XYZ file of C-alpha atoms in Angstrom:
642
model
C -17.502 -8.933 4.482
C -16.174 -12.260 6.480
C -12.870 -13.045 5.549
C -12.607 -16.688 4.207
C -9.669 -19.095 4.523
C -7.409 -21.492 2.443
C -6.409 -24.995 3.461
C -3.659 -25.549 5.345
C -0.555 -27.422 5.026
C 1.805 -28.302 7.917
C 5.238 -27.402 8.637
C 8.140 -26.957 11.093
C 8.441 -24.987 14.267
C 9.879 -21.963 14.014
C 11.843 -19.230 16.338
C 11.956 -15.597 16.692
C 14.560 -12.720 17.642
C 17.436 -11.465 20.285
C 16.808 -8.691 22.300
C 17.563 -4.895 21.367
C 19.589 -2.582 23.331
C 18.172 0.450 24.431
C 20.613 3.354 23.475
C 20.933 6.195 26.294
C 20.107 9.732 25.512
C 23.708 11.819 25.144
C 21.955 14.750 26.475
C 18.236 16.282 27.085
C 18.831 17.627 23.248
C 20.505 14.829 21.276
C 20.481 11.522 21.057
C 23.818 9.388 19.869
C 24.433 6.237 18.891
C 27.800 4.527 17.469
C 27.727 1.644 14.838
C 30.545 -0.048 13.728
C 30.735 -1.111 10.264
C 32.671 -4.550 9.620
C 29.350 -6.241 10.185
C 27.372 -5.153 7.221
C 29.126 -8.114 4.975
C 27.990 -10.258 8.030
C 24.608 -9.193 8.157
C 23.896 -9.092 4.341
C 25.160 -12.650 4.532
C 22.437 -13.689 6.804
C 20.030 -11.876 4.565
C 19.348 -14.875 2.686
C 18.723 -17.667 5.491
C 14.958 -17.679 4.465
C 15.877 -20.317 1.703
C 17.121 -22.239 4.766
C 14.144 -22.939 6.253
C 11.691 -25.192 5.508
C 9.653 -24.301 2.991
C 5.638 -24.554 3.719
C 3.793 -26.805 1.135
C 2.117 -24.398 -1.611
C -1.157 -25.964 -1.886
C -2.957 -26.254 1.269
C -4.521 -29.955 1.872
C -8.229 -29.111 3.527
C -10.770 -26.474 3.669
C -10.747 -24.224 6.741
C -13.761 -24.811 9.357
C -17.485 -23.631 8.817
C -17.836 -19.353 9.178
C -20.467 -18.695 10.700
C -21.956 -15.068 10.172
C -20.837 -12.932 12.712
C -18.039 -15.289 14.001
C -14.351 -14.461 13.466
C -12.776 -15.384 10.251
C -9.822 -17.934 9.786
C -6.144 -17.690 8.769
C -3.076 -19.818 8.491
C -0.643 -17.164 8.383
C 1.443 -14.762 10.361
C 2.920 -11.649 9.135
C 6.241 -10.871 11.257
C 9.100 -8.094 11.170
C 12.028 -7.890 13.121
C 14.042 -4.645 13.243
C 17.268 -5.489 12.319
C 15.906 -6.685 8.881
C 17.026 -10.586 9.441
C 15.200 -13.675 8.941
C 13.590 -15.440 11.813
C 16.119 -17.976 11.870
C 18.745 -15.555 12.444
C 19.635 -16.371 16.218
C 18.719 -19.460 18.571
C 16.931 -17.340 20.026
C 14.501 -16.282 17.724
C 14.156 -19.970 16.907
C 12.960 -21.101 20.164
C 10.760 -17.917 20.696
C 8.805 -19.242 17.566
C 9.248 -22.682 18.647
C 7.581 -21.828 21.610
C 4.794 -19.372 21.355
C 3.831 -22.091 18.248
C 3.763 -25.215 20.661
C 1.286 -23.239 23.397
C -1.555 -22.837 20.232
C -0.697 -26.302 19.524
C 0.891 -25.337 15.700
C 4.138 -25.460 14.097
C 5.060 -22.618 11.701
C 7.412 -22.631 8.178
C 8.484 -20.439 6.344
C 6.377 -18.794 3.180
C 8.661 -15.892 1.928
C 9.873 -12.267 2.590
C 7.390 -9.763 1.526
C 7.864 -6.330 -0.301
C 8.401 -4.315 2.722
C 10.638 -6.925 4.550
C 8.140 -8.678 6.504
C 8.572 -12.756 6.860
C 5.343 -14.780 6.151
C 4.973 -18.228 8.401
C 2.510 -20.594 7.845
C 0.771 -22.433 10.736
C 0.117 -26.360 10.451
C -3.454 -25.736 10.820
C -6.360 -23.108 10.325
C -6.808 -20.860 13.166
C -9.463 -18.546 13.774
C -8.224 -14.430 13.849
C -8.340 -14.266 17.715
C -6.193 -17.177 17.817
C -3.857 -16.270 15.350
C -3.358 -12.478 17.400
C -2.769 -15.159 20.450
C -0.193 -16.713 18.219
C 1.131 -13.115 17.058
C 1.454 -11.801 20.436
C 2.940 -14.590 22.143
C 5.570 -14.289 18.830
C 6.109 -10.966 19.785
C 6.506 -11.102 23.677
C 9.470 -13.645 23.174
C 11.659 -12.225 21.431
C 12.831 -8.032 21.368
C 13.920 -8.495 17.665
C 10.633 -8.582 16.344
C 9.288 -5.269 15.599
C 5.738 -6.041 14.529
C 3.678 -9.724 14.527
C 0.429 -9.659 12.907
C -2.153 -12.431 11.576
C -1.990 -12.771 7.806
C -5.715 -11.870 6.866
C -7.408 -13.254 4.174
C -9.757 -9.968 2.266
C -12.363 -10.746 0.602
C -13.706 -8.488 -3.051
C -16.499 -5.472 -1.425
C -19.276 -6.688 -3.885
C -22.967 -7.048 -3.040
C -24.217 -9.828 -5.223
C -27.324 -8.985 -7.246
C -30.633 -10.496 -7.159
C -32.875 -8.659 -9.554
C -32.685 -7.868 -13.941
C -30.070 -5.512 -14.916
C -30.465 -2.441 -15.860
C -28.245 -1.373 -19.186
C -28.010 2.047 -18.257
C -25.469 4.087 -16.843
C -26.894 6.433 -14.994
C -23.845 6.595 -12.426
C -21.915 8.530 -14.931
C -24.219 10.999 -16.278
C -27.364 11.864 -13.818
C -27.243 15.086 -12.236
C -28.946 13.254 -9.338
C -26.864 10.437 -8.497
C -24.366 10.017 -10.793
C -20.769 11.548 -11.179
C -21.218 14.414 -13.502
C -18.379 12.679 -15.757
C -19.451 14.054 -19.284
C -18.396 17.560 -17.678
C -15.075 16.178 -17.308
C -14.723 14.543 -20.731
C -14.364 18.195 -22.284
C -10.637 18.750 -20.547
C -9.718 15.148 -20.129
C -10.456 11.706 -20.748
C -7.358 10.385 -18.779
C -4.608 9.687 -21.505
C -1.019 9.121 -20.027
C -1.998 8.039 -16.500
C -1.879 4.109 -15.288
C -4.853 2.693 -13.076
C -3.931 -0.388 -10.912
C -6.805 -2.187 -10.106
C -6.043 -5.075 -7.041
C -8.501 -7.564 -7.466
C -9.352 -11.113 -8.770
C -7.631 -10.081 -12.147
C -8.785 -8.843 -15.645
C -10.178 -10.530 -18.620
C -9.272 -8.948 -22.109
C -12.378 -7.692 -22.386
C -12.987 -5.862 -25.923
C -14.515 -3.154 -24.323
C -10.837 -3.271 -22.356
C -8.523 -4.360 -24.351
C -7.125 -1.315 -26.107
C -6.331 0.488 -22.413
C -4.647 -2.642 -20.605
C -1.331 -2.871 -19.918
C 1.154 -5.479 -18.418
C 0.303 -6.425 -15.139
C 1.238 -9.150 -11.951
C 0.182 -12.040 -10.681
C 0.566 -12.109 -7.051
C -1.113 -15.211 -4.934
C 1.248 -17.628 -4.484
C -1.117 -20.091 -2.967
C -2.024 -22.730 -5.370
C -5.123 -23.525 -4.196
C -6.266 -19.733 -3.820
C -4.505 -19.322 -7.502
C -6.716 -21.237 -9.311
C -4.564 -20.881 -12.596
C -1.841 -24.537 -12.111
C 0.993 -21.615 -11.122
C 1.745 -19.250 -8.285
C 3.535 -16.097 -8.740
C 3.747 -15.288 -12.313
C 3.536 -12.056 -15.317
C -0.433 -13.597 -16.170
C -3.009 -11.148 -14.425
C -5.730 -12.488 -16.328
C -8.439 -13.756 -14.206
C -8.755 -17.561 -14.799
C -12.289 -17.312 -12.373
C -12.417 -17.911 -8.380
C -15.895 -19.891 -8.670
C -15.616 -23.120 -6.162
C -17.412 -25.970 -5.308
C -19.270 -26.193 -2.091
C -17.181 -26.950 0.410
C -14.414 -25.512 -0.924
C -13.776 -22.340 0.946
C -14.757 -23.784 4.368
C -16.937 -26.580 5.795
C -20.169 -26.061 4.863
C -20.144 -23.297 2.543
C -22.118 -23.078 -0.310
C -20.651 -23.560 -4.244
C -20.284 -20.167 -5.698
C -19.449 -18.963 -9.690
C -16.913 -16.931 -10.981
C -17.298 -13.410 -10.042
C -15.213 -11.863 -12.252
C -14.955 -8.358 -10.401
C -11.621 -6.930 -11.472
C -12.868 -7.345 -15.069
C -16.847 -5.078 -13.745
C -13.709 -2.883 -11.931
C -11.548 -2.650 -14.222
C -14.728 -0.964 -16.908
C -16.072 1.719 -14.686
C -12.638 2.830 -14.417
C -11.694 2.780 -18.076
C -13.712 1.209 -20.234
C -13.113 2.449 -23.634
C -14.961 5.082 -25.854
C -14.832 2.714 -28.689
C -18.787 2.209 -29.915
C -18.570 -1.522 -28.907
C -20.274 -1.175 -25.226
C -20.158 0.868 -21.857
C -17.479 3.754 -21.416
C -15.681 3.961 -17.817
C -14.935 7.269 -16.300
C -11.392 7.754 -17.544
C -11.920 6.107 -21.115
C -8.096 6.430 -22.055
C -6.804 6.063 -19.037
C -4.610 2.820 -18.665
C -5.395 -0.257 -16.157
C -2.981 -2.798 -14.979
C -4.502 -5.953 -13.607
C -2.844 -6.909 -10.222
C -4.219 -10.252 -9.819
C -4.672 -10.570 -5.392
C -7.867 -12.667 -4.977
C -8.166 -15.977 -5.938
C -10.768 -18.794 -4.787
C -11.828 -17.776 -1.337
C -10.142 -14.423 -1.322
C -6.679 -13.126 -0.792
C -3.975 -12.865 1.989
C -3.514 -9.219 2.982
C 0.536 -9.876 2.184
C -0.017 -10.449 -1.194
C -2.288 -7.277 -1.440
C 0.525 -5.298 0.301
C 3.366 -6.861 -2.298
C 0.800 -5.283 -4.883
C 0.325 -2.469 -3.734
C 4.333 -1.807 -3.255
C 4.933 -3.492 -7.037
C 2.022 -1.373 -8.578
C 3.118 1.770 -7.216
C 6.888 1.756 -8.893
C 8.472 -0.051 -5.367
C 10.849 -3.154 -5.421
C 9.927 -6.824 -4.665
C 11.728 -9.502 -4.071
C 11.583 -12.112 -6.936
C 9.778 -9.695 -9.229
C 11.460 -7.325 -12.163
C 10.597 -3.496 -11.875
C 7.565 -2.749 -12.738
C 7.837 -0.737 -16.201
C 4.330 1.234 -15.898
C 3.946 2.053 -12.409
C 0.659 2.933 -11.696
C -0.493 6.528 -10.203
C -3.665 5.340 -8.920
C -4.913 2.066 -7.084
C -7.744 0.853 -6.708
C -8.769 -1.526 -3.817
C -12.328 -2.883 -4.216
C -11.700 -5.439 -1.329
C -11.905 -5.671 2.190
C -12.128 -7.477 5.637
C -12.780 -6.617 9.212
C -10.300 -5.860 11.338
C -7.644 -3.239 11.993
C -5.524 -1.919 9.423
C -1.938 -4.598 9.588
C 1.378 -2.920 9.807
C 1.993 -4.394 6.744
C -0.797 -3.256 4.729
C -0.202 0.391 6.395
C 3.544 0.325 5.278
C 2.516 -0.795 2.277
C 0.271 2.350 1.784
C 3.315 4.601 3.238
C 5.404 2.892 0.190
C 2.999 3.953 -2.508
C 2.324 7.361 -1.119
C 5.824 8.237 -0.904
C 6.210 7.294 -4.586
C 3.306 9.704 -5.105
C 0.508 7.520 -5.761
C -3.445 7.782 -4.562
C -4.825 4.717 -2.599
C -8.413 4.273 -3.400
C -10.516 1.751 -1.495
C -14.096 0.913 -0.470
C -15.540 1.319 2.623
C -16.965 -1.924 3.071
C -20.630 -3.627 2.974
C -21.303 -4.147 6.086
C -24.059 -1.750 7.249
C -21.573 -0.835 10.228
C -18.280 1.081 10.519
C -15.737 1.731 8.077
C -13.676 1.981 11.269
C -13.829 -1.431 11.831
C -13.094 -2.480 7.929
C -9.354 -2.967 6.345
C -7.889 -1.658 4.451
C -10.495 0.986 4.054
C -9.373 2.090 8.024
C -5.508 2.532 6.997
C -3.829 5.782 7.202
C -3.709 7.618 3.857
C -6.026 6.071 1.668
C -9.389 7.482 0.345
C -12.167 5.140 1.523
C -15.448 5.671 -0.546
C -19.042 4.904 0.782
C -21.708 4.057 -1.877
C -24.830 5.723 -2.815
C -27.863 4.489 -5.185
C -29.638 6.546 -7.801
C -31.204 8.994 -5.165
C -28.041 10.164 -4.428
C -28.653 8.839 -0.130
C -26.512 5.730 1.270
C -26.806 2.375 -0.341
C -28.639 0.390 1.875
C -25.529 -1.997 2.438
C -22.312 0.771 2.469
C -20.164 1.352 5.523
C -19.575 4.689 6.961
C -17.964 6.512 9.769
C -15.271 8.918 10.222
C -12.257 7.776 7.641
C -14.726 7.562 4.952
C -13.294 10.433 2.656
C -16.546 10.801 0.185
C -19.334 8.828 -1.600
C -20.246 7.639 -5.415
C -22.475 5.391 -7.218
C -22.378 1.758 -5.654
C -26.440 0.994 -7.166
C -28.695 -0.203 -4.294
C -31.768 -2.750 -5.293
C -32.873 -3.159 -9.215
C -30.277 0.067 -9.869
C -26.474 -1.237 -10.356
C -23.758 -0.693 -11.830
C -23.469 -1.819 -15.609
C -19.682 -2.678 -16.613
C -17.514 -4.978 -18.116
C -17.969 -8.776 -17.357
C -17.371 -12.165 -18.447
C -20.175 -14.987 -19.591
C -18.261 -17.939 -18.251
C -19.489 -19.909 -14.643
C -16.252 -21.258 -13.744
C -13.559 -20.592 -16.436
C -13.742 -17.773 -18.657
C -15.821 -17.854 -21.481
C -17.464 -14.428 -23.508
C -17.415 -11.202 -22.912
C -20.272 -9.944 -21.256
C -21.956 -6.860 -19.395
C -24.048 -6.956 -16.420
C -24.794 -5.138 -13.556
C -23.016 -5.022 -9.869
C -23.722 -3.150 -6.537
C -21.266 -2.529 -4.166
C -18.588 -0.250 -2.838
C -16.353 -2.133 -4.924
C -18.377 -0.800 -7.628
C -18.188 3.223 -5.423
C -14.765 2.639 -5.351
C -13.692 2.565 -9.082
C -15.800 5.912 -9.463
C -13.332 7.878 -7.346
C -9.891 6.110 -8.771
C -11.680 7.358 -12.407
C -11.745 10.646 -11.589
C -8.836 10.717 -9.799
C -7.482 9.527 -13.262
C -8.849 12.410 -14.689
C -7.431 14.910 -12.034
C -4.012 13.244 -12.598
C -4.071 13.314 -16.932
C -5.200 17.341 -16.334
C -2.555 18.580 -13.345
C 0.445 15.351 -13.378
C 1.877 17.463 -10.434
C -0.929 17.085 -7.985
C 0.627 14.708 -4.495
C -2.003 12.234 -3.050
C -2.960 14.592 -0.206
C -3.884 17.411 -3.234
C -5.541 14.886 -4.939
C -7.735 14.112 -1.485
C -8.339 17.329 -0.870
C -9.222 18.748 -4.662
C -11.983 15.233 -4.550
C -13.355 16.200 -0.819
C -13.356 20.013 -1.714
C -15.068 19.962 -4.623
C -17.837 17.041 -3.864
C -21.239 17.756 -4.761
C -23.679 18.120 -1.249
C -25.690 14.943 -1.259
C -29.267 15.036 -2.606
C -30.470 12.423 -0.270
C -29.820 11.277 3.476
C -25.620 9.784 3.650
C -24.802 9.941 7.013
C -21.186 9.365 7.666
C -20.217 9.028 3.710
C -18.083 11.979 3.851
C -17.954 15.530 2.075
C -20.478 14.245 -0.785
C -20.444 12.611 -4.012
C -17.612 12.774 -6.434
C -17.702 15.666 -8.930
C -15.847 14.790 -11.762
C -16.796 17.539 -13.746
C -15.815 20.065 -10.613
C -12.860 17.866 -9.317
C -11.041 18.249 -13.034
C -11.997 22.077 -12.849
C -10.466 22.309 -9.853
C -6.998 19.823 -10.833
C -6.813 21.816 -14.138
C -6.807 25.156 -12.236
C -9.112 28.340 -13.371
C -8.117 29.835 -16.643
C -5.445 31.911 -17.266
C -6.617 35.572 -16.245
C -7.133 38.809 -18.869
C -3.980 40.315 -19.583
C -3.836 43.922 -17.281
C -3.399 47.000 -19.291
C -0.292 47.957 -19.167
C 0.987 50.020 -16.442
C 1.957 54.064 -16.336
C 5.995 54.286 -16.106
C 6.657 55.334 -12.507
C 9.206 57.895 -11.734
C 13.093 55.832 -11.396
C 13.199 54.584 -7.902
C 15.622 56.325 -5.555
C 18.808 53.130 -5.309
C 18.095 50.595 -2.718
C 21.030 50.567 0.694
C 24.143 48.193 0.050
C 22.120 44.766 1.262
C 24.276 43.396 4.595
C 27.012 40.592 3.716
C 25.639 36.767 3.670
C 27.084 34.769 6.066
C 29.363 32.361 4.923
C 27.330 28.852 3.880
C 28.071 26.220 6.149
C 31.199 23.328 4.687
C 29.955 21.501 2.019
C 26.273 22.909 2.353
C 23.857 22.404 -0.156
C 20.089 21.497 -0.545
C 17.956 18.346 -0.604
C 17.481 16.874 -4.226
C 14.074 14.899 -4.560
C 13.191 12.299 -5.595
C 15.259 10.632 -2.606
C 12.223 8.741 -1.001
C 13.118 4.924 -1.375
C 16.697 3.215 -1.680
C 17.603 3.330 -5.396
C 16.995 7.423 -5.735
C 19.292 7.670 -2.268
C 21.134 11.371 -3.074
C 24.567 10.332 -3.032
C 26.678 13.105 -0.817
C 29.815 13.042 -2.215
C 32.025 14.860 -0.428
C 32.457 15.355 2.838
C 32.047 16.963 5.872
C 28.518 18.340 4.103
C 25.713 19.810 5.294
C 22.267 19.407 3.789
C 19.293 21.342 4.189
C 16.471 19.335 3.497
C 12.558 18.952 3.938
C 9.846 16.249 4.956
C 6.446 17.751 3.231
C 4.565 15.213 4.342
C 3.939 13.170 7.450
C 5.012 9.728 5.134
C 7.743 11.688 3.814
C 11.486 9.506 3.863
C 14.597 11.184 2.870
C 17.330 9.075 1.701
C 21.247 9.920 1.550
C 24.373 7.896 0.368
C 27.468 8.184 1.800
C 31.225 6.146 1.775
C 33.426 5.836 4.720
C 37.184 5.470 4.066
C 38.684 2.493 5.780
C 39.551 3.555 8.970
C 37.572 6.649 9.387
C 34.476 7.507 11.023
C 31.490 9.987 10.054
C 29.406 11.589 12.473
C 25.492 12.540 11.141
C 23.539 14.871 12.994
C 20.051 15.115 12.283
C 18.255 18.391 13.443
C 14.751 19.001 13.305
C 12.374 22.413 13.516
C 11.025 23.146 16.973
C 7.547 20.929 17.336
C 8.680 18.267 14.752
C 10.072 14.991 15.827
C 12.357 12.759 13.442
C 14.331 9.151 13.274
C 17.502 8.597 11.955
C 18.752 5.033 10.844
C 21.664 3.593 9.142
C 20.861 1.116 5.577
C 22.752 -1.564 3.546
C 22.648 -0.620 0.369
C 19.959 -3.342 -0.072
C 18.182 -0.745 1.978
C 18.228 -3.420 5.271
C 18.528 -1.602 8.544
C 21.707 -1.965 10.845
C 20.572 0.774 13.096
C 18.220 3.269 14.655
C 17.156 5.973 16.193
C 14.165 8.209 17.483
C 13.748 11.228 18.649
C 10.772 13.123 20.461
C 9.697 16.995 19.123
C 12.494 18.994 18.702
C 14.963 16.585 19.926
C 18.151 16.253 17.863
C 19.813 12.750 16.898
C 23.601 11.687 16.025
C 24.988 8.687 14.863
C 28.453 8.068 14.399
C 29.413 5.293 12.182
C 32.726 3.413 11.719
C 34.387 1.631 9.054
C 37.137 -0.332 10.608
C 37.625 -2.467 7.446
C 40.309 -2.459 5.063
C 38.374 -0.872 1.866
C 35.812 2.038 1.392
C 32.454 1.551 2.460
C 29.044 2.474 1.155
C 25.837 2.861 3.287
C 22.378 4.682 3.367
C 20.986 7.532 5.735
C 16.877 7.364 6.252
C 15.637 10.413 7.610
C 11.652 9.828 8.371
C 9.018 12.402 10.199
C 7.971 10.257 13.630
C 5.616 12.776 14.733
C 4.423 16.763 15.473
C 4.671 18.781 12.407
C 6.408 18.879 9.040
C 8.854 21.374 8.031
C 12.575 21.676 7.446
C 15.696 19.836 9.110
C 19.464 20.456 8.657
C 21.577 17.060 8.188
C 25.266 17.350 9.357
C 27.961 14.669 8.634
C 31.566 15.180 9.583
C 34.448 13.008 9.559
């Protein structure tokens, strides 16, 4: 599970951030802050500058140096957020910062692009190993009070074990009462009609046994080299093959032939029940290909982009996605802590309701220890082999939510494939172990789950899957609460049957009348309730009158409540944010582009105001973000007055 670079191209130094003022606490309860307005149109205007950098050279010119197995891996990137949403050129400054903490590793960085979540990618004039490029990340960071996050770019790699023995054409990890899923016991409620599968990976082939279930998809590596397919970012997830020459990936390494993985992914997950071959686990469920992995794997910011795209969230360059997906599935992996950017990422999706699936890893060791399967949020699945016990290769440990056929030795997993070496060439089946091959298992069932109860959240999902796992038959230390139960989890989703009507009951004698209830107090100005969905920019609720007063809720610990407001010229709204007792909140003030212009958090209990003034000559329009930073969820009361 090494994580394998891409060549490198050079380009020029770069700078970081200003510093940011610490705002005083009003009281021991509150916490204020004043923003003046007239420099929205400024900073919007800087929002572009990325385009004035210089760009870094899409296709890198050399492979990266020999990996070595149990050395670090290498990247070229860094992954770097500033918190007031600007580009890195933004102040001279932030310029020299860069400039500086680039020249002490002996690199110059240039600009890549802004990812989905507002992070700036920089490329480095050479390959560095990880440990140099958190060097590199730190000393970005420690210049510069702007930046909010710095982070090495890491390159994932597909969580396959590649086989070495005949295949076995039989799919026992759907139907054995030992070791497979149980999924025929599903198949009587559900097949998974009406719900959209993302699968992350190397892209799909149009596999017949596929075909009828795929729909549009993305294209998301942007390195040419990596791409593999003459273009970078583009509407063709079709996999085009990531076989290389030896050499190719770094000094030394061997040449290697198309995997093809999304495509074996893509079929345990939804193959179709069409007579022509294998049948996934959700056989009308729908997949969309997000191509991530190329040649040599994939940087973790274009698996984030996906993950935000796939999920129904905005990114820059790319139209809306018109079928966002309900579950993902990421058979891929590295080691390493889970990147703020692949974390917010996550948040994204789960706030747009959508369940992260990902494999544990093959490492023999920790899942602790392997990204993104160690991210908040997601549902990282160990593998088992026919017996039911751990695959000989799976990672386990704490995070690791629950188990499901991965094969282990002469028994894979049979799916969907493709015949050619390099380039594609016929379709084919053969057999896989891995947790990328666990993995799918879970997202098909989840499927399932979904296409029976649409309403269930992520965390009911989690917990119906968990809950209702089957007790493993054989040793699986660490692999979580069992092995997925289709059959059971669907059960479960669908809810029990509707109970026997009651006979009807004896008329009671009239009740003696009920006391005159007291008066309700009079509702607060302008008060009314939250109105979901408001968790991302474009479903802000617009208040539209004011002074208001909104009583709202965060369910969930990645909940965000959004709320649009418009200051008069001249005037000047006050927003008080105040949480339940034991539950800590921020408040910040958006662009309408959803780019912050200010901040603030709280501790438990504490509660925040903002004042915010438009001393320009017309109406303006901003956002109000209201996020959970910590103790429990619950209820808070919004206040804005003018």
């Amino acid at each position: 599970m090494h994580q394998q670079p891409l060549p490198r191209t050079s380009g020029r130094a770069f700078p970081s951030t200003p510093r940011h003022r610490a705002w005083p606490a009003a009281s021991l309860a509150a916490v204020g802050l004043w923003l003046l307005l007239p420099q929205i149109a400024e900073a919007q205007r800087f929002m572009g500058r990325d385009r004035d950098l210089p760009a870094a050279a899409t296709a890198p010119v050399a492979a990266p140096p020999a990996i070595a197995p149990g050395t670090s891996a290498f990247t070229d990137r860094l992954i770097v957020r500033y918190r007031d949403g600007l580009s890195p050129d933004a102040t001279p400054q932030s310029q020299a910062s860069i400039t500086v903490a680039a020249n002490r590793q002996g690199v110059t960085l240039a600009s890549v692009r802004t990812t989905g979540t507002g992070s700036h990618i920089l490329r480095a004039s050479r390959w560095m190993t990880v440990a140099e490029a958190q060097v590199l990340a730190q000393g970005v960071a420690a210049g510069d009070a702007r930046v909010q996050f710095a982070e090495p770019d890491l390159i994932l790699q597909r969580q396959q074990v590649a086989p070495a023995d005949p295949l076995f054409a039989q799919q026992w990890n759907l139907g054995s009462e030992i070791g497979g899923v149980r999924a025929p016991a599903a198949w009587s409620r559900t097949m998974g009609a009406g719900v959209v599968v993302g699968v992350i990976d190397t892209g799909v082939r149009p596999h017949a046994d596929l075909l009828a279930n795929l729909v549009a998809g993305q294209d998301f590596i942007g390195d040419l080299r990596m791409a593999n397919d003459g273009n970078a970012r583009d509407g063709d997830a079709a996999d085009p093959g990531d076989g290389a020459p030896a050499g190719f990936c770094a000094a030394g390494a061997a040449a290697s032939n198309s995997s093809w993985h999304g495509t074996h992914v893509a079929g345990i997950v939804a193959a179709s029940a069409n007579g022509i071959g294998l049948r996934g686990v959700a056989p009308q469920a729908r997949v969309q290909s997000l191509r991530v992995l190329g040649r040599c794997g994939g940087y973790s910011s274009d698996i984030a982009d996906a993950v935000v795209w796939a999920s129904g969230g905005s990114v820059a360059g790319l139209a809306a996605n018109p079928t966002p997906a309900r579950v993902l599935n990421l058979s891929l992996g590295g080691l390493g802590a889970c990147g703020n950017t692949l974390q917010a990422a996550v948040d994204s999706a789960r706030s747009r309701n959508a369940v992260v699936v990902v494999a544990a890893g093959n490492n023999n060791g920790s899942a602790l220890q392997a990204t993104p399967a160690n991210c908040r949020g997601v549902i990282a699945v160990a593998a088992t082999g026919a017996t039911g016990g751990r695959a000989s290769y799976s990672n386990t440990g704490s995070n690791v939510r629950l188990a499901a056929p991965g094969g282990d030795g002469t028994q894979r997993i049979v799916s969907t494939l493709n015949a050619g070496l390099m380039g594609p060439g016929a379709d084919s089946f053969a057999g896989y172990v891995g947790t990328s091959m666990a993995a799918p298992h879970v997202a098909g069932v989840a499927a399932l789950m979904l296409a029976a109860n649409p309403r269930l959240s992520p965390d009911q999902v989690d917990a119906l899957l968990t809950s209702t796992a089957r007790p493993f038959p054989a040793p699986c230390t660490g692999c979580g609460s069992g092995i997925v139960d289709a059959g059971a989890a669907v059960a479960a989703a669908a809810g029990a049957p509707a109970p026997t009507p009651a006979p009807a009951p004896v008329p009671s004698p009239a009740p003696a009348p009920a006391p005159a209830p007291a008066p309700t107090p009079a509702p607060l100005p302008g008060s009314m309730g939250e109105v979901e969905p408001n968790d991302a920019v474009t479903r802000a609720q617009v208040i539209s009158a004011l002074p208001a007063t909104v009583m709202a809720t965060l369910a969930t610990p990645s909940d965000v409540d959004h709320y649009a407001i418009s200051i008069p010229s001249g005037r000047r709204v006050t927003a008080t944010v105040t949480p339940k007792s034991g539950a800590g909140v921020s408040l910040a003030v958006l662009s309408t582009t959803g780019q912050p212009l200010a901040s603030l958090g709280g501790a438990s209990g504490q509660s925040l105001s903002m004042a915010v003034a438009n001393g320009g000559p017309t109406t303006v329009r901003v956002l109000l973000r209201v996020a959970r930073t910590g103790g429990l969820n619950g209820p808070y009361t919004l206040r804005l007055s003018l």
